[in-house]
XYZ file of C-alpha atoms in Angstrom:
458
model
C 0.822 12.442 -15.107
C 0.554 14.351 -18.100
C 3.719 13.311 -19.652
C 5.774 9.708 -18.657
C 9.323 10.655 -17.421
C 12.278 8.460 -18.948
C 15.790 9.141 -19.536
C 17.462 8.685 -22.917
C 21.181 7.521 -23.549
C 22.219 9.717 -26.454
C 25.649 8.684 -26.206
C 27.465 8.994 -29.939
C 23.663 9.129 -31.493
C 22.898 11.720 -33.425
C 20.693 14.560 -32.661
C 19.386 16.705 -34.863
C 19.435 20.648 -33.917
C 17.452 22.970 -36.134
C 17.635 26.742 -35.894
C 19.773 29.119 -34.146
C 19.896 31.715 -31.001
C 19.902 31.186 -27.267
C 17.787 28.659 -26.986
C 18.962 26.295 -29.396
C 22.376 26.695 -28.209
C 20.986 25.674 -24.679
C 20.074 22.441 -25.789
C 23.558 21.967 -27.947
C 25.409 22.318 -24.385
C 22.953 20.029 -22.656
C 23.237 17.525 -25.567
C 27.023 17.683 -25.405
C 26.951 17.012 -21.649
C 25.220 13.626 -22.611
C 27.597 12.422 -25.077
C 25.637 12.896 -28.165
C 26.689 13.712 -32.114
C 25.182 16.769 -32.707
C 23.707 17.450 -36.432
C 23.299 21.304 -37.159
C 20.803 22.892 -39.471
C 19.604 26.405 -40.167
C 17.047 25.059 -42.605
C 14.869 21.633 -42.056
C 15.472 19.243 -45.134
C 14.138 16.209 -44.144
C 17.143 13.935 -45.125
C 18.842 15.842 -42.146
C 16.647 14.078 -39.697
C 17.966 10.200 -40.950
C 19.430 8.347 -38.389
C 18.671 10.627 -35.735
C 17.485 9.549 -32.064
C 16.147 12.639 -31.332
C 15.325 16.507 -32.633
C 15.373 19.848 -31.402
C 13.952 23.310 -33.140
C 13.967 26.639 -32.107
C 14.909 29.614 -33.942
C 14.121 28.552 -37.232
C 11.066 29.698 -39.489
C 7.801 28.329 -38.672
C 7.220 26.479 -41.697
C 10.654 24.351 -41.028
C 9.743 23.932 -37.451
C 6.270 22.579 -38.206
C 7.895 20.719 -41.142
C 10.712 18.992 -38.458
C 7.476 18.216 -36.347
C 5.393 16.540 -38.595
C 8.069 14.081 -40.052
C 9.714 13.394 -36.960
C 6.484 12.189 -35.309
C 5.527 10.449 -38.431
C 9.111 8.515 -38.503
C 8.728 7.961 -34.284
C 11.477 10.328 -33.868
C 11.248 11.869 -30.524
C 10.845 15.779 -31.235
C 11.038 18.930 -29.403
C 10.061 22.432 -30.430
C 11.125 24.672 -27.617
C 8.245 26.493 -25.989
C 5.859 24.803 -28.623
C 4.159 22.076 -26.588
C 1.735 21.601 -29.515
C 4.745 20.469 -31.847
C 6.509 18.511 -29.370
C 6.235 14.879 -28.832
C 8.506 14.976 -25.501
C 9.327 18.141 -23.184
C 12.572 18.335 -21.460
C 12.548 19.027 -17.579
C 14.722 21.585 -15.897
C 17.707 19.195 -14.947
C 19.763 18.983 -11.897
C 23.033 17.203 -12.947
C 25.037 15.539 -10.450
C 26.622 12.840 -12.832
C 25.910 10.318 -11.965
C 22.735 11.475 -10.444
C 20.305 13.402 -12.833
C 17.247 14.964 -11.484
C 14.432 16.240 -14.117
C 11.537 18.485 -12.729
C 8.760 18.930 -14.760
C 5.311 20.719 -15.003
C 4.358 19.245 -18.269
C 5.231 22.452 -20.193
C 2.594 24.643 -18.425
C 4.769 26.516 -15.897
C 8.659 26.183 -16.915
C 9.998 29.155 -14.821
C 8.337 27.183 -11.840
C 10.075 24.044 -12.958
C 13.445 25.927 -12.740
C 12.421 27.435 -9.231
C 11.988 23.710 -8.130
C 14.999 22.593 -9.152
C 16.879 25.621 -7.155
C 14.938 24.840 -4.107
C 16.050 20.989 -4.585
C 19.791 21.974 -5.633
C 19.968 23.848 -2.179
C 19.220 20.828 0.042
C 21.234 18.382 -1.925
C 24.773 17.520 -0.674
C 27.340 18.993 -3.158
C 29.117 15.660 -3.096
C 26.088 13.487 -4.181
C 28.147 12.572 -7.254
C 30.687 10.763 -5.184
C 27.760 8.954 -3.374
C 26.574 7.817 -6.828
C 29.834 6.951 -8.453
C 30.376 4.648 -5.173
C 27.349 2.981 -5.747
C 28.302 2.366 -8.973
C 31.748 0.994 -8.430
C 29.985 -1.650 -6.191
C 26.824 -1.991 -8.162
C 27.922 -5.549 -9.588
C 29.676 -6.803 -6.478
C 26.790 -6.715 -4.592
C 24.620 -8.091 -6.830
C 27.027 -11.180 -7.205
C 27.129 -11.168 -3.138
C 23.532 -10.605 -2.778
C 21.356 -12.288 -5.231
C 18.431 -11.902 -3.181
C 16.783 -8.328 -4.624
C 15.374 -7.800 -1.007
C 18.529 -8.287 0.774
C 20.414 -6.206 -1.951
C 17.614 -3.539 -1.366
C 18.125 -3.107 2.806
C 22.158 -3.367 2.177
C 22.075 -0.297 -0.083
C 19.474 1.348 2.045
C 21.620 0.773 5.113
C 25.084 1.591 3.227
C 23.283 4.699 1.846
C 22.462 5.988 5.224
C 25.430 4.992 7.071
C 28.794 5.668 7.721
C 30.092 4.874 3.754
C 27.697 7.539 2.719
C 28.979 10.252 4.968
C 32.655 9.234 4.118
C 31.798 9.521 0.283
C 30.183 12.801 0.581
C 33.134 14.391 2.571
C 35.188 13.050 -0.525
C 37.141 10.561 1.302
C 36.259 8.073 -1.561
C 38.820 5.234 -0.468
C 37.709 5.042 3.049
C 34.120 5.131 2.075
C 34.712 2.022 -0.306
C 36.182 0.167 2.377
C 33.543 0.528 4.395
C 31.234 -0.732 1.860
C 33.400 -3.745 1.794
C 33.171 -4.695 5.076
C 29.519 -3.947 4.962
C 29.358 -6.313 2.265
C 31.187 -8.912 4.135
C 28.637 -8.927 7.113
C 25.560 -8.425 4.948
C 22.880 -11.152 5.326
C 22.244 -13.398 2.117
C 18.528 -12.933 2.393
C 16.536 -9.693 3.810
C 15.469 -10.433 6.961
C 11.560 -9.683 7.145
C 10.273 -6.465 9.116
C 6.522 -5.110 9.767
C 5.660 -1.397 10.297
C 2.284 -0.764 11.802
C 1.912 2.782 10.140
C -0.793 5.105 11.069
C -1.860 6.442 7.772
C -3.690 9.597 9.472
C -7.167 11.050 8.524
C -6.654 10.924 4.469
C -4.655 13.793 3.862
C -1.109 13.011 2.473
C 0.525 16.119 3.611
C -0.354 15.088 7.323
C 1.564 11.746 7.116
C 4.570 11.451 9.713
C 8.107 11.524 7.901
C 8.808 8.270 9.609
C 5.826 7.119 7.872
C 6.641 8.592 4.562
C 9.904 6.918 4.955
C 8.702 3.272 5.904
C 6.425 3.618 2.797
C 9.612 4.463 0.532
C 11.269 1.330 1.881
C 8.281 -1.443 1.591
C 8.273 -4.321 -0.254
C 4.636 -5.155 0.337
C 1.808 -2.543 1.706
C -1.374 -4.106 3.417
C -3.972 -1.640 3.605
C -7.380 -0.865 4.425
C -10.119 1.048 2.755
C -9.728 4.195 4.363
C -6.075 4.844 3.028
C -6.831 7.001 -0.115
C -4.798 6.699 -3.524
C -2.857 9.879 -2.755
C -1.376 8.117 0.552
C -0.717 4.717 -1.221
C 1.058 6.527 -4.142
C 3.830 7.702 -1.713
C 4.628 3.833 -1.502
C 7.661 2.338 -3.920
C 6.442 2.430 -7.253
C 7.218 -1.694 -7.185
C 5.670 -2.246 -3.776
C 3.003 -4.940 -3.594
C -0.481 -3.579 -2.704
C -2.521 -5.979 -0.638
C -6.070 -4.670 0.226
C -7.614 -5.856 3.328
C -10.402 -3.301 3.979
C -13.331 -3.402 5.802
C -16.292 -1.674 6.791
C -19.072 -1.840 9.750
C -19.987 -5.675 9.806
C -18.532 -6.102 6.044
C -15.333 -7.624 6.259
C -13.182 -8.320 3.340
C -10.815 -10.398 5.236
C -11.301 -11.080 8.709
C -8.728 -10.003 11.436
C -7.042 -13.129 11.985
C -6.384 -13.537 8.621
C -4.652 -9.862 8.417
C -2.739 -11.269 11.186
C -1.299 -14.522 9.543
C -0.822 -12.430 6.512
C 1.260 -10.193 8.255
C 3.259 -13.049 9.735
C 3.445 -15.129 6.523
C 5.030 -12.014 4.325
C 7.433 -11.228 7.086
C 9.053 -14.569 6.910
C 9.484 -14.395 3.078
C 11.810 -11.783 4.248
C 9.971 -8.969 3.171
C 9.543 -5.283 4.159
C 5.813 -5.047 5.327
C 3.827 -1.920 5.950
C 0.570 -2.333 7.524
C -1.312 0.955 6.765
C -4.456 1.750 8.708
C -6.434 4.866 8.871
C -5.550 7.138 11.646
C -3.538 5.815 14.310
C -3.112 1.928 14.245
C -3.245 1.980 18.588
C -6.253 3.753 18.404
C -9.302 1.799 17.555
C -7.558 0.198 14.523
C -6.708 -3.081 15.680
C -3.167 -2.743 16.072
C -2.514 -4.176 19.506
C -3.912 -7.593 18.067
C -1.438 -7.466 14.842
C 1.338 -6.670 17.497
C 0.008 -9.863 19.785
C 0.034 -11.656 16.586
C 3.327 -10.293 15.531
C 5.222 -10.936 18.889
C 3.681 -14.530 19.261
C 5.500 -15.642 15.741
C 8.536 -13.957 16.663
C 8.672 -11.162 13.971
C 10.236 -8.042 14.725
C 7.545 -4.956 13.947
C 7.681 -1.327 14.978
C 4.694 1.060 15.437
C 4.475 4.750 13.546
C 2.175 6.523 15.200
C -0.617 8.581 12.884
C -2.705 11.792 13.563
C -5.968 9.933 14.814
C -9.130 11.138 13.903
C -10.382 12.979 16.911
C -7.390 15.356 16.409
C -7.852 15.555 12.763
C -11.727 16.272 12.633
C -11.399 18.684 15.522
C -8.617 20.614 13.900
C -10.275 21.286 10.440
C -13.899 21.537 11.879
C -12.397 24.845 14.004
C -13.102 22.915 17.538
C -10.620 23.116 20.547
C -11.106 19.498 22.267
C -9.739 21.283 25.668
C -10.645 24.504 27.000
C -9.360 26.013 30.466
C -12.781 27.276 30.851
C -15.032 24.154 30.461
C -12.963 21.115 28.947
C -10.007 20.001 31.284
C -10.334 16.092 29.976
C -10.784 14.546 26.583
C -11.902 10.742 26.383
C -11.809 8.613 23.271
C -14.376 6.242 23.101
C -15.806 3.825 19.959
C -19.420 3.371 19.230
C -18.886 -0.680 18.791
C -17.111 -3.374 20.642
C -16.025 -6.201 19.182
C -19.424 -7.701 19.091
C -21.018 -4.870 17.470
C -23.068 -3.353 20.850
C -22.057 -0.556 22.673
C -20.656 -0.756 25.963
C -20.139 2.275 27.156
C -19.501 3.538 30.863
C -21.944 6.473 30.143
C -21.499 7.508 33.931
C -18.149 8.141 33.532
C -18.419 9.824 30.070
C -21.403 12.225 31.244
C -19.019 13.883 33.631
C -18.892 17.705 33.260
C -15.761 18.937 32.260
C -14.972 16.637 29.036
C -15.000 16.355 25.301
C -15.636 13.323 24.285
C -14.805 11.888 20.802
C -16.649 8.806 19.952
C -15.306 6.906 16.908
C -17.371 4.860 14.639
C -20.617 6.026 16.374
C -22.974 6.494 13.555
C -25.287 3.553 13.318
C -25.107 3.683 17.320
C -26.001 7.707 17.588
C -29.254 7.008 19.176
C -28.393 4.636 22.063
C -24.874 6.872 22.887
C -27.485 9.528 23.121
C -30.002 8.001 25.080
C -27.300 6.487 27.092
C -25.088 9.734 27.952
C -28.701 11.666 28.388
C -29.726 8.847 31.192
C -26.410 9.766 32.921
C -26.992 12.949 33.287
C -25.703 14.943 30.319
C -27.502 17.842 29.756
C -29.588 17.911 26.677
C -28.515 21.478 25.812
C -24.726 19.843 25.569
C -22.970 21.027 22.493
C -22.469 18.356 19.740
C -20.916 17.845 15.868
C -20.773 15.347 13.621
C -17.655 15.508 11.208
C -17.597 13.204 7.882
C -14.459 12.674 6.180
C -12.309 14.856 8.455
C -9.657 16.948 6.999
C -10.639 15.896 3.317
C -11.410 18.346 0.583
C -15.410 16.281 0.931
C -15.361 17.281 4.843
C -18.543 17.995 6.358
C -19.705 19.156 9.894
C -23.254 18.891 11.293
C -23.329 20.796 14.432
C -25.861 21.370 17.145
C -26.968 19.888 20.715
C -26.586 16.084 21.098
C -30.191 15.465 20.857
C -30.354 17.522 17.576
C -27.434 15.953 16.276
C -28.477 12.492 16.702
C -32.094 13.097 15.095
C -30.824 14.622 12.115
C -27.559 12.267 11.385
C -29.295 9.326 9.609
C -30.635 11.522 7.281
C -27.765 13.640 6.791
C -24.783 11.462 6.690
C -23.471 10.301 3.090
C -21.599 6.753 4.584
C -18.187 8.742 4.679
C -15.944 7.851 7.862
C -17.356 10.304 10.792
C -16.559 11.437 14.190
C -18.906 12.177 17.062
C -17.642 15.128 19.259
C -19.382 16.139 22.473
C -18.982 18.987 25.237
C -18.947 22.364 26.053
C -15.767 22.921 24.199
C -17.679 21.987 20.779
C -20.050 25.275 21.264
C -17.567 27.631 21.657
C -17.588 30.273 19.085
C -14.343 32.025 17.356
C -12.877 29.052 16.254
C -14.813 27.979 12.674
C -13.436 28.566 9.097
C -10.757 26.164 9.321
C -9.657 24.909 6.326
C -9.210 21.114 5.729
C -7.668 20.968 2.701
C -5.074 23.473 3.842
C -6.037 25.870 0.997
C -5.120 28.997 2.535
C -8.470 30.340 1.629
C -10.436 32.665 4.142
C -12.940 30.403 5.823
C -11.438 27.367 4.184
C -12.452 24.895 1.401
C -16.316 25.846 -0.223
C -18.542 24.915 2.359
C -19.868 27.000 5.293
C -23.560 26.937 5.338
C -23.809 24.776 2.040
C -23.722 20.972 2.142
C -20.405 21.061 4.151
C -21.804 22.204 7.326
C -25.106 21.823 8.600
C -26.148 24.264 11.893
C -29.250 22.899 13.827
C -31.053 24.583 16.049
């Protein structure tokens, strides 16, 4: 974040406008709308800055603009010289004004036209009556504060109101009916927020592969309990004031044991908090979400599951591998290279059947045993395989070859990231390579293909 966003209260405060022309008049119109007292000057005099809360300059001689910038910054007065970021201590965003709702969009001064285009796009999807909805919330702000002193309970109340009938009535211009609906909701509101846990799949790591529901509950969470596979760009989608608790674990190295994670979720919910348990991939696909759901149910804690894009789907798609194909793969099998005690416990005879694509999670350290088990069960040695590391992320790497080749090369190839093994005839089908895990839209995808991103064996 290049600039810290802030909204200044300029009501009845002096603001200096230096210069003439369209640009400075545009600033003057915005400042009048904010209730500022304008102090106009065509040339810069130091005393004009006395008592000012901010200063703007445009359309004045260069020496005057520089003098204003230097003196204002020396005095700690916010200054903006239009289209001269090197002379500014702050920049003005593209503004969408639906008083009392104000939205500012900034590109850090690098692309003002882009900011305006984004403002237009946002404005097109916001309801025209948004200002009435903001006014409704403002009308009942203090009443709700007194009736619901518990912060979490008050937050839940407003989330329900602003998604419910009162909001619809306000947007339609039926303000008094909306007010009565808010009053009725307040009368029936719980003094303390009931706790709730969402078991949320964060997907393979790319933030834009989150589901819309996952995005919503992240925005509502009081606390986020997360694993090591959840990247910062996903965590940053949570509420800014949401508490984060890291409980990550890697193979054989547990930051917090699973039973303690279960107890933590129960404890947080009993405090009346809205909890998001954020897990890489899908919580019910080798994510121990089932164990957590059982613990919550046993404790009487209400919960819901938000599915995520599991690694098999994400890795295959980003590596250009079709998991099923009517000519050679009529079934997809998800399996784990580890069981609870850390040993391989797979039914290799079932997995080696023809017409299957195998997706084996967490199997890098046991890859040799998986290979031996499949070959002993009758899987042809020439069966194609691929090991996808950091699937769907910009640093994705793919190792391709036959299963024996991949198993032999993997120990020296892998860099320790999460990896998925894909095995089957469909894995070797041509014509699908060159997908773009980063979504860049480039021909052939992100830089890789033949370099460190991909190794083709044999």
